[in-house]
């Protein structure tokens, strides 16, 4: 009996290294909510008590581990049966079928027979556990008046014994009632089965555990720890700052709708006092500044229920519709995955060029006149910040273009029977959130960064939107079939998907930064007009676009077919140099209010 906590915490489906393998990503929750990331130990931890997992170590039974009372042993210590409820245990209820595991079928019959009937009344204690021919009694021996008696182990000792039981092996346990001195009395009830794994096949905690069970052995309420310690800390799975519903109410009228363009993109204190007018003030940088607006440790006992749940960094108003968060149906054929990757690569190129056009439509900080800066303090820095944010997203989309192409060439290398890799450097039409009233973005639709256009960009990058949903489906598929693809593909998909949330927040930041100037767009926007494709002044820029994409394609092919990184990097450098020259040229043209028709030569 040598099983340890790590083995019992692993999903049954695991990779070659024994790491848990999840069938689908659990959307809406950060990875820190997984049990292995929690601050928990056996004495107990800050967030849960690991010992509580073993109260249900044997399917159909629930125990409690009792220690020695302050007055000394009273015969009740050890593992006492709280109740037997086999019908409520998923292992028995869900798997009791004609073709189910034999040990589950046999255990079902045991509970339906005399053993189950006996456990329905009286007080029962764990008597022994037996595995691989080794039996461990739950008692110690004591000498009294030349006689030998049995004294039950205290609860922690019994728990350590149970912790060593191995999973996936036959297990026999016995329960017995006790006399007043704690010695066993009557005939024991013997059951055979297997010990429970803490995680199910999907890598999620077994649904047999009820809400609150993992903390039931801790102080009640556990928030007394914060009151008595008088310290300003919180366990790891809880946030310090979050995104709220509205911006600083000192600057916005009361009753601001959550869908207002000025919706908060600044972080607020999660432990703030929930009363106006300081409900949603921005988080302060020091404890001294934050303390007047946040609950003190002794107040958490009274107000902890006011602290909101947080999903993806943002406070949630109500219960999330999990059905809307589930990935789409998986790909039935590898060719479907490849088709989607072709489309996603085109989407990344399209978005990169559209975002660049919006970037060049913004005035540069040095174009702000002294009179404008005097009338609009902060305009210069607002332009600098907005330009930087949009440019960073555009560059990120170019990185995604490379990653999607890399995913494609690795798949073709692993499965040559499905075809040959060709670089995907053509645009694909993008459809924004269908609920948006700002139109949609796509090939040939190059527009300056008005508030409406920025809202459109927000809709495109919105979590749960069309683009995000495509990557969620890709991540789910690569996670499910990770062993069927070259190493690293799943990680690439996850990185692209996680970047989408950053893009979403950055465009919301840009909207907030530029919103004060929306009524006078000339303060931050140039009157840029997209030039005709045959206009002489934009021909050098279009040539640079062709040169950059041609060099990218050559670099991708060299890396995919030959693995010659020095030669591939030579082509990548050509592309990078062309894009730097294009940036300088586009800025010069924008100062003349000329916009480059980025899609003119692209098919």
CSV table of C-alpha atoms in Angstrom, one decimal, residues 259-263 432-433 435-439 447 449-462 504 507-508 510-511:
chain,number,residue,atom,x,y,z
A,259,UNK,CA,-22.6,48.4,-21.8
A,260,UNK,CA,-21.5,52.1,-21.9
A,261,UNK,CA,-18.3,52.6,-23.9
A,262,UNK,CA,-16.7,53.9,-20.7
A,263,UNK,CA,-17.1,50.5,-19.1
A,432,UNK,CA,-17.5,40.3,-35.9
A,433,UNK,CA,-19.9,39.6,-33.1
A,435,UNK,CA,-24.9,41.3,-31.8
A,436,UNK,CA,-22.7,44.3,-32.5
A,437,UNK,CA,-24.3,47.3,-34.1
A,438,UNK,CA,-21.1,48.7,-35.5
A,439,UNK,CA,-20.9,46.6,-38.6
A,447,UNK,CA,-11.1,52.2,-41.6
A,449,UNK,CA,-9.9,54.3,-35.5
A,450,UNK,CA,-13.2,55.9,-34.7
A,451,UNK,CA,-15.1,54.8,-31.6
A,452,UNK,CA,-17.4,52.7,-33.7
A,453,UNK,CA,-14.5,51.0,-35.4
A,454,UNK,CA,-12.8,50.4,-32.1
A,455,UNK,CA,-16.0,48.9,-30.8
A,456,UNK,CA,-15.9,46.6,-33.8
A,457,UNK,CA,-12.4,45.5,-33.0
A,458,UNK,CA,-13.5,44.8,-29.4
A,459,UNK,CA,-16.4,42.7,-30.7
A,460,UNK,CA,-14.0,40.7,-32.9
A,461,UNK,CA,-11.6,39.9,-30.1
A,462,UNK,CA,-14.4,39.4,-27.5
A,504,UNK,CA,-9.8,42.4,-26.1
A,507,UNK,CA,-8.9,47.6,-27.5
A,508,UNK,CA,-11.2,48.4,-24.6
A,510,UNK,CA,-8.0,52.4,-26.4
A,511,UNK,CA,-11.7,53.1,-26.5
